[in-house]
């Protein structure tokens, strides 16, 4: 007669234990992979900064808050404020097609206008009737009313969009205008892919606008330069992240060290 030990595990219990061990093993592998990716991820290739001028030619890209690398932050910028899309583009006169001259070879629809009801007057050299033309002019007199206020049309303030960039090149608060569209943006954000790069990322409220913009080389006009010291104070306590450390080195004018950081 076989006597079963009370401490022996049943088949179901052994199966549950095996599944638990397997799940723990998979979790350890995933966590190790994430840690390796985050610690060994190299920074983007370093580009020498553009000259600090009021007019620059800049590579621009676009992003939105529903992208995978931004979902954890939502529609918030690095300063904790809300991300804003810029106002509508202003169509410039230079982009309007000019009217061309019409030549004999051009196909043009000609409309002939005639008035068959009008009788022509006979022409004679002997008749010299004087024709008096009377012109009536209406004069409108405006009487000012005391206490009345003249209505003045108030222009709507420009809607400034959010943008991300390397704060070592465009400190936070830098405001600029896209010369091609007339839209105004302000640097309020930064990103890993922008560190050490001459690229400005423009915020779009949806993926359609983001994809439509794509990547463009754009002339910009700097309306206001941000304060480098404020950017330095904001970033200095977060140098554990390599892309932030690179920006801090740039703000400290240590560009060679920033370029060497990988």
PDB file of N, CA and C in Angstrom, residues 135-224:
ATOM      1  N   UNK A 135     -24.083 119.021 -62.578  1.00  0.00           N
ATOM      2  CA  UNK A 135     -23.640 118.017 -61.608  1.00  0.00           C
ATOM      3  C   UNK A 135     -24.165 118.379 -60.236  1.00  0.00           C
ATOM      4  N   UNK A 136     -24.845 117.446 -59.647  1.00  0.00           N
ATOM      5  CA  UNK A 136     -25.403 117.670 -58.311  1.00  0.00           C
ATOM      6  C   UNK A 136     -24.524 116.974 -57.290  1.00  0.00           C
ATOM      7  N   UNK A 137     -24.086 117.722 -56.326  1.00  0.00           N
ATOM      8  CA  UNK A 137     -23.216 117.168 -55.283  1.00  0.00           C
ATOM      9  C   UNK A 137     -23.947 117.201 -53.954  1.00  0.00           C
ATOM     10  N   UNK A 138     -24.016 116.061 -53.326  1.00  0.00           N
ATOM     11  CA  UNK A 138     -24.680 115.980 -52.026  1.00  0.00           C
ATOM     12  C   UNK A 138     -23.619 116.073 -50.939  1.00  0.00           C
ATOM     13  N   UNK A 139     -23.804 116.991 -50.059  1.00  0.00           N
ATOM     14  CA  UNK A 139     -22.868 117.201 -48.959  1.00  0.00           C
ATOM     15  C   UNK A 139     -23.485 116.662 -47.683  1.00  0.00           C
ATOM     16  N   UNK A 140     -22.756 115.795 -47.053  1.00  0.00           N
ATOM     17  CA  UNK A 140     -23.223 115.223 -45.794  1.00  0.00           C
ATOM     18  C   UNK A 140     -22.478 115.880 -44.654  1.00  0.00           C
ATOM     19  N   UNK A 141     -23.217 116.469 -43.778  1.00  0.00           N
ATOM     20  CA  UNK A 141     -22.620 117.143 -42.633  1.00  0.00           C
ATOM     21  C   UNK A 141     -22.719 116.249 -41.410  1.00  0.00           C
ATOM     22  N   UNK A 142     -21.579 116.032 -40.791  1.00  0.00           N
ATOM     23  CA  UNK A 142     -21.530 115.186 -39.604  1.00  0.00           C
ATOM     24  C   UNK A 142     -21.432 116.058 -38.367  1.00  0.00           C
ATOM     25  N   UNK A 143     -22.397 115.919 -37.506  1.00  0.00           N
ATOM     26  CA  UNK A 143     -22.421 116.699 -36.268  1.00  0.00           C
ATOM     27  C   UNK A 143     -21.939 115.823 -35.124  1.00  0.00           C
ATOM     28  N   UNK A 144     -20.827 116.188 -34.500  1.00  0.00           N
ATOM     29  CA  UNK A 144     -20.323 115.364 -33.391  1.00  0.00           C
ATOM     30  C   UNK A 144     -21.273 115.398 -32.202  1.00  0.00           C
ATOM     31  N   UNK A 145     -21.449 114.258 -31.578  1.00  0.00           N
ATOM     32  CA  UNK A 145     -22.309 114.150 -30.403  1.00  0.00           C
ATOM     33  C   UNK A 145     -21.420 114.025 -29.183  1.00  0.00           C
ATOM     34  N   UNK A 146     -21.663 114.912 -28.258  1.00  0.00           N
ATOM     35  CA  UNK A 146     -20.856 114.886 -27.041  1.00  0.00           C
ATOM     36  C   UNK A 146     -21.131 113.617 -26.237  1.00  0.00           C
ATOM     37  N   UNK A 147     -20.044 113.061 -25.708  1.00  0.00           N
ATOM     38  CA  UNK A 147     -20.181 111.866 -24.873  1.00  0.00           C
ATOM     39  C   UNK A 147     -20.204 110.572 -25.657  1.00  0.00           C
ATOM     40  N   UNK A 148     -20.328 110.677 -27.003  1.00  0.00           N
ATOM     41  CA  UNK A 148     -20.359 109.459 -27.803  1.00  0.00           C
ATOM     42  C   UNK A 148     -18.940 108.958 -28.052  1.00  0.00           C
ATOM     43  N   UNK A 149     -18.732 107.661 -27.966  1.00  0.00           N
ATOM     44  CA  UNK A 149     -17.424 107.062 -28.180  1.00  0.00           C
ATOM     45  C   UNK A 149     -17.362 106.450 -29.572  1.00  0.00           C
ATOM     46  N   UNK A 150     -16.288 106.743 -30.276  1.00  0.00           N
ATOM     47  CA  UNK A 150     -16.114 106.188 -31.610  1.00  0.00           C
ATOM     48  C   UNK A 150     -15.678 104.725 -31.496  1.00  0.00           C
ATOM     49  N   UNK A 151     -16.353 103.876 -32.249  1.00  0.00           N
ATOM     50  CA  UNK A 151     -16.045 102.452 -32.212  1.00  0.00           C
ATOM     51  C   UNK A 151     -14.754 102.183 -32.965  1.00  0.00           C
ATOM     52  N   UNK A 152     -13.861 101.476 -32.339  1.00  0.00           N
ATOM     53  CA  UNK A 152     -12.585 101.122 -32.947  1.00  0.00           C
ATOM     54  C   UNK A 152     -12.507  99.604 -33.027  1.00  0.00           C
ATOM     55  N   UNK A 153     -12.276  99.106 -34.234  1.00  0.00           N
ATOM     56  CA  UNK A 153     -12.191  97.658 -34.423  1.00  0.00           C
ATOM     57  C   UNK A 153     -10.923  97.126 -33.758  1.00  0.00           C
ATOM     58  N   UNK A 154     -11.100  96.211 -32.822  1.00  0.00           N
ATOM     59  CA  UNK A 154      -9.960  95.646 -32.091  1.00  0.00           C
ATOM     60  C   UNK A 154      -9.495  94.381 -32.798  1.00  0.00           C
ATOM     61  N   UNK A 155      -8.228  94.327 -33.130  1.00  0.00           N
ATOM     62  CA  UNK A 155      -7.685  93.147 -33.794  1.00  0.00           C
ATOM     63  C   UNK A 155      -7.470  92.032 -32.774  1.00  0.00           C
ATOM     64  N   UNK A 156      -7.728  90.804 -33.209  1.00  0.00           N
ATOM     65  CA  UNK A 156      -7.551  89.664 -32.325  1.00  0.00           C
ATOM     66  C   UNK A 156      -6.059  89.400 -32.093  1.00  0.00           C
ATOM     67  N   UNK A 157      -5.683  89.065 -30.865  1.00  0.00           N
ATOM     68  CA  UNK A 157      -4.267  88.773 -30.604  1.00  0.00           C
ATOM     69  C   UNK A 157      -3.819  87.526 -31.361  1.00  0.00           C
ATOM     70  N   UNK A 158      -2.562  87.508 -31.748  1.00  0.00           N
ATOM     71  CA  UNK A 158      -2.012  86.374 -32.481  1.00  0.00           C
ATOM     72  C   UNK A 158      -1.981  85.137 -31.585  1.00  0.00           C
ATOM     73  N   UNK A 159      -2.472  84.019 -32.103  1.00  0.00           N
ATOM     74  CA  UNK A 159      -2.455  82.771 -31.349  1.00  0.00           C
ATOM     75  C   UNK A 159      -1.089  82.118 -31.515  1.00  0.00           C
ATOM     76  N   UNK A 160      -0.348  82.050 -30.430  1.00  0.00           N
ATOM     77  CA  UNK A 160       1.023  81.532 -30.469  1.00  0.00           C
ATOM     78  C   UNK A 160       1.007  80.023 -30.252  1.00  0.00           C
ATOM     79  N   UNK A 161       1.679  79.304 -31.136  1.00  0.00           N
ATOM     80  CA  UNK A 161       1.763  77.856 -31.019  1.00  0.00           C
ATOM     81  C   UNK A 161       2.955  77.417 -30.191  1.00  0.00           C
ATOM     82  N   UNK A 162       2.894  76.192 -29.701  1.00  0.00           N
ATOM     83  CA  UNK A 162       3.996  75.623 -28.917  1.00  0.00           C
ATOM     84  C   UNK A 162       4.998  74.945 -29.846  1.00  0.00           C
ATOM     85  N   UNK A 163       6.250  74.997 -29.462  1.00  0.00           N
ATOM     86  CA  UNK A 163       7.308  74.354 -30.247  1.00  0.00           C
ATOM     87  C   UNK A 163       8.353  73.777 -29.307  1.00  0.00           C
ATOM     88  N   UNK A 164       9.050  72.752 -29.784  1.00  0.00           N
ATOM     89  CA  UNK A 164      10.112  72.105 -29.013  1.00  0.00           C
ATOM     90  C   UNK A 164      11.431  72.250 -29.759  1.00  0.00           C
ATOM     91  N   UNK A 165      12.511  72.379 -28.991  1.00  0.00           N
ATOM     92  CA  UNK A 165      13.836  72.541 -29.596  1.00  0.00           C
ATOM     93  C   UNK A 165      14.899  72.289 -28.534  1.00  0.00           C
ATOM     94  N   UNK A 166      16.143  72.304 -28.954  1.00  0.00           N
ATOM     95  CA  UNK A 166      17.282  72.261 -28.036  1.00  0.00           C
ATOM     96  C   UNK A 166      17.375  73.632 -27.368  1.00  0.00           C
ATOM     97  N   UNK A 167      17.204  73.662 -26.045  1.00  0.00           N
ATOM     98  CA  UNK A 167      17.202  74.947 -25.330  1.00  0.00           C
ATOM     99  C   UNK A 167      18.585  75.578 -25.294  1.00  0.00           C
ATOM    100  N   UNK A 168      19.612  74.824 -25.626  1.00  0.00           N
ATOM    101  CA  UNK A 168      20.940  75.407 -25.721  1.00  0.00           C
ATOM    102  C   UNK A 168      21.089  76.281 -26.957  1.00  0.00           C
ATOM    103  N   UNK A 169      20.209  76.096 -27.940  1.00  0.00           N
ATOM    104  CA  UNK A 169      20.238  76.875 -29.176  1.00  0.00           C
ATOM    105  C   UNK A 169      19.110  77.894 -29.230  1.00  0.00           C
ATOM    106  N   UNK A 170      17.930  77.470 -28.785  1.00  0.00           N
ATOM    107  CA  UNK A 170      16.780  78.375 -28.676  1.00  0.00           C
ATOM    108  C   UNK A 170      16.229  78.224 -27.257  1.00  0.00           C
ATOM    109  N   UNK A 171      16.662  79.071 -26.325  1.00  0.00           N
ATOM    110  CA  UNK A 171      16.214  78.936 -24.930  1.00  0.00           C
ATOM    111  C   UNK A 171      14.694  79.012 -24.820  1.00  0.00           C
ATOM    112  N   UNK A 172      14.182  78.417 -23.738  1.00  0.00           N
ATOM    113  CA  UNK A 172      12.732  78.434 -23.544  1.00  0.00           C
ATOM    114  C   UNK A 172      12.235  79.883 -23.530  1.00  0.00           C
ATOM    115  N   UNK A 173      11.094  80.076 -24.143  1.00  0.00           N
ATOM    116  CA  UNK A 173      10.533  81.418 -24.253  1.00  0.00           C
ATOM    117  C   UNK A 173      10.884  82.118 -25.549  1.00  0.00           C
ATOM    118  N   UNK A 174      11.803  81.547 -26.330  1.00  0.00           N
ATOM    119  CA  UNK A 174      12.137  82.144 -27.627  1.00  0.00           C
ATOM    120  C   UNK A 174      10.903  82.114 -28.521  1.00  0.00           C
ATOM    121  N   UNK A 175      10.561  83.260 -29.076  1.00  0.00           N
ATOM    122  CA  UNK A 175       9.377  83.381 -29.928  1.00  0.00           C
ATOM    123  C   UNK A 175       9.823  83.718 -31.345  1.00  0.00           C
ATOM    124  N   UNK A 176       9.233  83.045 -32.311  1.00  0.00           N
ATOM    125  CA  UNK A 176       9.646  83.257 -33.702  1.00  0.00           C
ATOM    126  C   UNK A 176       8.442  83.157 -34.637  1.00  0.00           C
ATOM    127  N   UNK A 177       8.646  83.668 -35.844  1.00  0.00           N
ATOM    128  CA  UNK A 177       7.595  83.638 -36.873  1.00  0.00           C
ATOM    129  C   UNK A 177       8.079  82.838 -38.079  1.00  0.00           C
ATOM    130  N   UNK A 178       7.225  81.967 -38.582  1.00  0.00           N
ATOM    131  CA  UNK A 178       7.504  81.277 -39.838  1.00  0.00           C
ATOM    132  C   UNK A 178       7.213  82.243 -40.979  1.00  0.00           C
ATOM    133  N   UNK A 179       8.212  82.554 -41.772  1.00  0.00           N
ATOM    134  CA  UNK A 179       8.020  83.546 -42.823  1.00  0.00           C
ATOM    135  C   UNK A 179       7.131  83.027 -43.946  1.00  0.00           C
ATOM    136  N   UNK A 180       7.052  81.720 -44.116  1.00  0.00           N
ATOM    137  CA  UNK A 180       6.244  81.168 -45.201  1.00  0.00           C
ATOM    138  C   UNK A 180       4.750  81.190 -44.894  1.00  0.00           C
ATOM    139  N   UNK A 181       4.392  81.134 -43.619  1.00  0.00           N
ATOM    140  CA  UNK A 181       2.973  81.081 -43.250  1.00  0.00           C
ATOM    141  C   UNK A 181       2.526  82.262 -42.396  1.00  0.00           C
ATOM    142  N   UNK A 182       3.480  82.972 -41.786  1.00  0.00           N
ATOM    143  CA  UNK A 182       3.127  84.071 -40.897  1.00  0.00           C
ATOM    144  C   UNK A 182       2.735  83.623 -39.502  1.00  0.00           C
ATOM    145  N   UNK A 183       2.772  82.317 -39.219  1.00  0.00           N
ATOM    146  CA  UNK A 183       2.384  81.807 -37.906  1.00  0.00           C
ATOM    147  C   UNK A 183       3.496  82.045 -36.882  1.00  0.00           C
ATOM    148  N   UNK A 184       3.082  82.240 -35.630  1.00  0.00           N
ATOM    149  CA  UNK A 184       4.021  82.526 -34.547  1.00  0.00           C
ATOM    150  C   UNK A 184       4.075  81.346 -33.584  1.00  0.00           C
ATOM    151  N   UNK A 185       5.289  80.996 -33.149  1.00  0.00           N
ATOM    152  CA  UNK A 185       5.502  79.886 -32.219  1.00  0.00           C
ATOM    153  C   UNK A 185       6.418  80.332 -31.082  1.00  0.00           C
ATOM    154  N   UNK A 186       6.327  79.591 -29.950  1.00  0.00           N
ATOM    155  CA  UNK A 186       7.185  79.861 -28.796  1.00  0.00           C
ATOM    156  C   UNK A 186       7.784  78.534 -28.314  1.00  0.00           C
ATOM    157  N   UNK A 187       9.076  78.553 -27.982  1.00  0.00           N
ATOM    158  CA  UNK A 187       9.755  77.352 -27.487  1.00  0.00           C
ATOM    159  C   UNK A 187       9.313  77.087 -26.052  1.00  0.00           C
ATOM    160  N   UNK A 188       8.598  75.970 -25.858  1.00  0.00           N
ATOM    161  CA  UNK A 188       8.096  75.586 -24.537  1.00  0.00           C
ATOM    162  C   UNK A 188       8.418  74.130 -24.201  1.00  0.00           C
ATOM    163  N   UNK A 189       9.038  73.432 -25.127  1.00  0.00           N
ATOM    164  CA  UNK A 189       9.232  71.993 -24.980  1.00  0.00           C
ATOM    165  C   UNK A 189      10.617  71.604 -25.493  1.00  0.00           C
ATOM    166  N   UNK A 190      11.043  70.409 -25.158  1.00  0.00           N
ATOM    167  CA  UNK A 190      12.295  69.868 -25.692  1.00  0.00           C
ATOM    168  C   UNK A 190      12.104  68.377 -25.901  1.00  0.00           C
ATOM    169  N   UNK A 191      13.079  67.718 -26.496  1.00  0.00           N
ATOM    170  CA  UNK A 191      12.949  66.287 -26.744  1.00  0.00           C
ATOM    171  C   UNK A 191      14.294  65.639 -26.987  1.00  0.00           C
ATOM    172  N   UNK A 192      14.339  64.322 -26.792  1.00  0.00           N
ATOM    173  CA  UNK A 192      15.585  63.573 -26.957  1.00  0.00           C
ATOM    174  C   UNK A 192      16.142  63.739 -28.368  1.00  0.00           C
ATOM    175  N   UNK A 193      15.290  63.631 -29.388  1.00  0.00           N
ATOM    176  CA  UNK A 193      15.743  63.684 -30.784  1.00  0.00           C
ATOM    177  C   UNK A 193      16.186  65.079 -31.209  1.00  0.00           C
ATOM    178  N   UNK A 194      15.905  66.097 -30.394  1.00  0.00           N
ATOM    179  CA  UNK A 194      16.255  67.479 -30.735  1.00  0.00           C
ATOM    180  C   UNK A 194      17.560  67.921 -30.087  1.00  0.00           C
ATOM    181  N   UNK A 195      18.086  67.120 -29.182  1.00  0.00           N
ATOM    182  CA  UNK A 195      19.292  67.499 -28.448  1.00  0.00           C
ATOM    183  C   UNK A 195      20.496  67.550 -29.382  1.00  0.00           C
ATOM    184  N   UNK A 196      21.152  68.709 -29.419  1.00  0.00           N
ATOM    185  CA  UNK A 196      22.319  68.875 -30.274  1.00  0.00           C
ATOM    186  C   UNK A 196      21.989  69.011 -31.744  1.00  0.00           C
ATOM    187  N   UNK A 197      20.738  69.329 -32.061  1.00  0.00           N
ATOM    188  CA  UNK A 197      20.298  69.415 -33.454  1.00  0.00           C
ATOM    189  C   UNK A 197      19.737  70.802 -33.764  1.00  0.00           C
ATOM    190  N   UNK A 198      19.880  71.204 -35.027  1.00  0.00           N
ATOM    191  CA  UNK A 198      19.325  72.485 -35.478  1.00  0.00           C
ATOM    192  C   UNK A 198      17.919  72.280 -36.038  1.00  0.00           C
ATOM    193  N   UNK A 199      17.081  71.664 -35.237  1.00  0.00           N
ATOM    194  CA  UNK A 199      15.713  71.328 -35.643  1.00  0.00           C
ATOM    195  C   UNK A 199      14.731  71.889 -34.633  1.00  0.00           C
ATOM    196  N   UNK A 200      13.647  72.451 -35.131  1.00  0.00           N
ATOM    197  CA  UNK A 200      12.552  72.911 -34.280  1.00  0.00           C
ATOM    198  C   UNK A 200      11.325  72.067 -34.596  1.00  0.00           C
ATOM    199  N   UNK A 201      10.719  71.509 -33.554  1.00  0.00           N
ATOM    200  CA  UNK A 201       9.539  70.655 -33.690  1.00  0.00           C
ATOM    201  C   UNK A 201       8.296  71.489 -33.390  1.00  0.00           C
ATOM    202  N   UNK A 202       7.395  71.603 -34.343  1.00  0.00           N
ATOM    203  CA  UNK A 202       6.193  72.422 -34.198  1.00  0.00           C
ATOM    204  C   UNK A 202       5.029  71.557 -33.717  1.00  0.00           C
ATOM    205  N   UNK A 203       4.328  72.036 -32.693  1.00  0.00           N
ATOM    206  CA  UNK A 203       3.200  71.259 -32.165  1.00  0.00           C
ATOM    207  C   UNK A 203       1.977  71.409 -33.060  1.00  0.00           C
ATOM    208  N   UNK A 204       1.350  70.284 -33.377  1.00  0.00           N
ATOM    209  CA  UNK A 204       0.090  70.246 -34.114  1.00  0.00           C
ATOM    210  C   UNK A 204      -0.952  69.545 -33.247  1.00  0.00           C
ATOM    211  N   UNK A 205      -2.186  69.973 -33.347  1.00  0.00           N
ATOM    212  CA  UNK A 205      -3.226  69.440 -32.466  1.00  0.00           C
ATOM    213  C   UNK A 205      -3.694  68.045 -32.861  1.00  0.00           C
ATOM    214  N   UNK A 206      -3.350  67.573 -34.060  1.00  0.00           N
ATOM    215  CA  UNK A 206      -3.792  66.249 -34.493  1.00  0.00           C
ATOM    216  C   UNK A 206      -2.771  65.654 -35.462  1.00  0.00           C
ATOM    217  N   UNK A 207      -2.905  64.360 -35.691  1.00  0.00           N
ATOM    218  CA  UNK A 207      -1.956  63.646 -36.543  1.00  0.00           C
ATOM    219  C   UNK A 207      -2.056  64.062 -38.006  1.00  0.00           C
ATOM    220  N   UNK A 208      -3.236  64.432 -38.445  1.00  0.00           N
ATOM    221  CA  UNK A 208      -3.396  64.837 -39.842  1.00  0.00           C
ATOM    222  C   UNK A 208      -2.545  66.065 -40.146  1.00  0.00           C
ATOM    223  N   UNK A 209      -2.632  67.085 -39.279  1.00  0.00           N
ATOM    224  CA  UNK A 209      -1.820  68.290 -39.486  1.00  0.00           C
ATOM    225  C   UNK A 209      -0.334  67.982 -39.341  1.00  0.00           C
ATOM    226  N   UNK A 210      -0.013  67.085 -38.412  1.00  0.00           N
ATOM    227  CA  UNK A 210       1.391  66.707 -38.213  1.00  0.00           C
ATOM    228  C   UNK A 210       1.956  66.052 -39.475  1.00  0.00           C
ATOM    229  N   UNK A 211       1.210  65.117 -40.043  1.00  0.00           N
ATOM    230  CA  UNK A 211       1.680  64.427 -41.243  1.00  0.00           C
ATOM    231  C   UNK A 211       1.709  65.354 -42.452  1.00  0.00           C
ATOM    232  N   UNK A 212       0.769  66.300 -42.504  1.00  0.00           N
ATOM    233  CA  UNK A 212       0.747  67.246 -43.619  1.00  0.00           C
ATOM    234  C   UNK A 212       1.989  68.127 -43.597  1.00  0.00           C
ATOM    235  N   UNK A 213       2.401  68.531 -42.398  1.00  0.00           N
ATOM    236  CA  UNK A 213       3.589  69.378 -42.301  1.00  0.00           C
ATOM    237  C   UNK A 213       4.851  68.590 -42.655  1.00  0.00           C
ATOM    238  N   UNK A 214       5.001  67.415 -42.088  1.00  0.00           N
ATOM    239  CA  UNK A 214       6.175  66.590 -42.388  1.00  0.00           C
ATOM    240  C   UNK A 214       7.454  67.234 -41.893  1.00  0.00           C
ATOM    241  N   UNK A 215       8.442  67.343 -42.767  1.00  0.00           N
ATOM    242  CA  UNK A 215       9.721  67.994 -42.459  1.00  0.00           C
ATOM    243  C   UNK A 215       9.995  69.027 -43.541  1.00  0.00           C
ATOM    244  N   UNK A 216      10.266  70.253 -43.114  1.00  0.00           N
ATOM    245  CA  UNK A 216      10.478  71.347 -44.062  1.00  0.00           C
ATOM    246  C   UNK A 216      11.639  72.224 -43.605  1.00  0.00           C
ATOM    247  N   UNK A 217      12.368  72.736 -44.558  1.00  0.00           N
ATOM    248  CA  UNK A 217      13.399  73.737 -44.285  1.00  0.00           C
ATOM    249  C   UNK A 217      12.721  75.100 -44.350  1.00  0.00           C
ATOM    250  N   UNK A 218      12.712  75.824 -43.234  1.00  0.00           N
ATOM    251  CA  UNK A 218      11.917  77.044 -43.142  1.00  0.00           C
ATOM    252  C   UNK A 218      12.752  78.250 -42.722  1.00  0.00           C
ATOM    253  N   UNK A 219      12.560  79.389 -43.383  1.00  0.00           N
ATOM    254  CA  UNK A 219      13.145  80.638 -42.882  1.00  0.00           C
ATOM    255  C   UNK A 219      12.283  81.173 -41.742  1.00  0.00           C
ATOM    256  N   UNK A 220      12.918  81.550 -40.646  1.00  0.00           N
ATOM    257  CA  UNK A 220      12.174  82.072 -39.499  1.00  0.00           C
ATOM    258  C   UNK A 220      12.741  83.423 -39.090  1.00  0.00           C
ATOM    259  N   UNK A 221      11.893  84.202 -38.428  1.00  0.00           N
ATOM    260  CA  UNK A 221      12.312  85.483 -37.852  1.00  0.00           C
ATOM    261  C   UNK A 221      12.164  85.396 -36.340  1.00  0.00           C
ATOM    262  N   UNK A 222      13.252  85.609 -35.624  1.00  0.00           N
ATOM    263  CA  UNK A 222      13.200  85.593 -34.165  1.00  0.00           C
ATOM    264  C   UNK A 222      12.585  86.903 -33.685  1.00  0.00           C
ATOM    265  N   UNK A 223      11.471  86.797 -32.984  1.00  0.00           N
ATOM    266  CA  UNK A 223      10.808  87.977 -32.431  1.00  0.00           C
ATOM    267  C   UNK A 223      11.296  88.284 -31.022  1.00  0.00           C
ATOM    268  N   UNK A 224      11.684  87.242 -30.299  1.00  0.00           N
ATOM    269  CA  UNK A 224      12.156  87.422 -28.914  1.00  0.00           C
ATOM    270  C   UNK A 224      13.031  86.228 -28.541  1.00  0.00           C
TER     271      UNK A 224
END
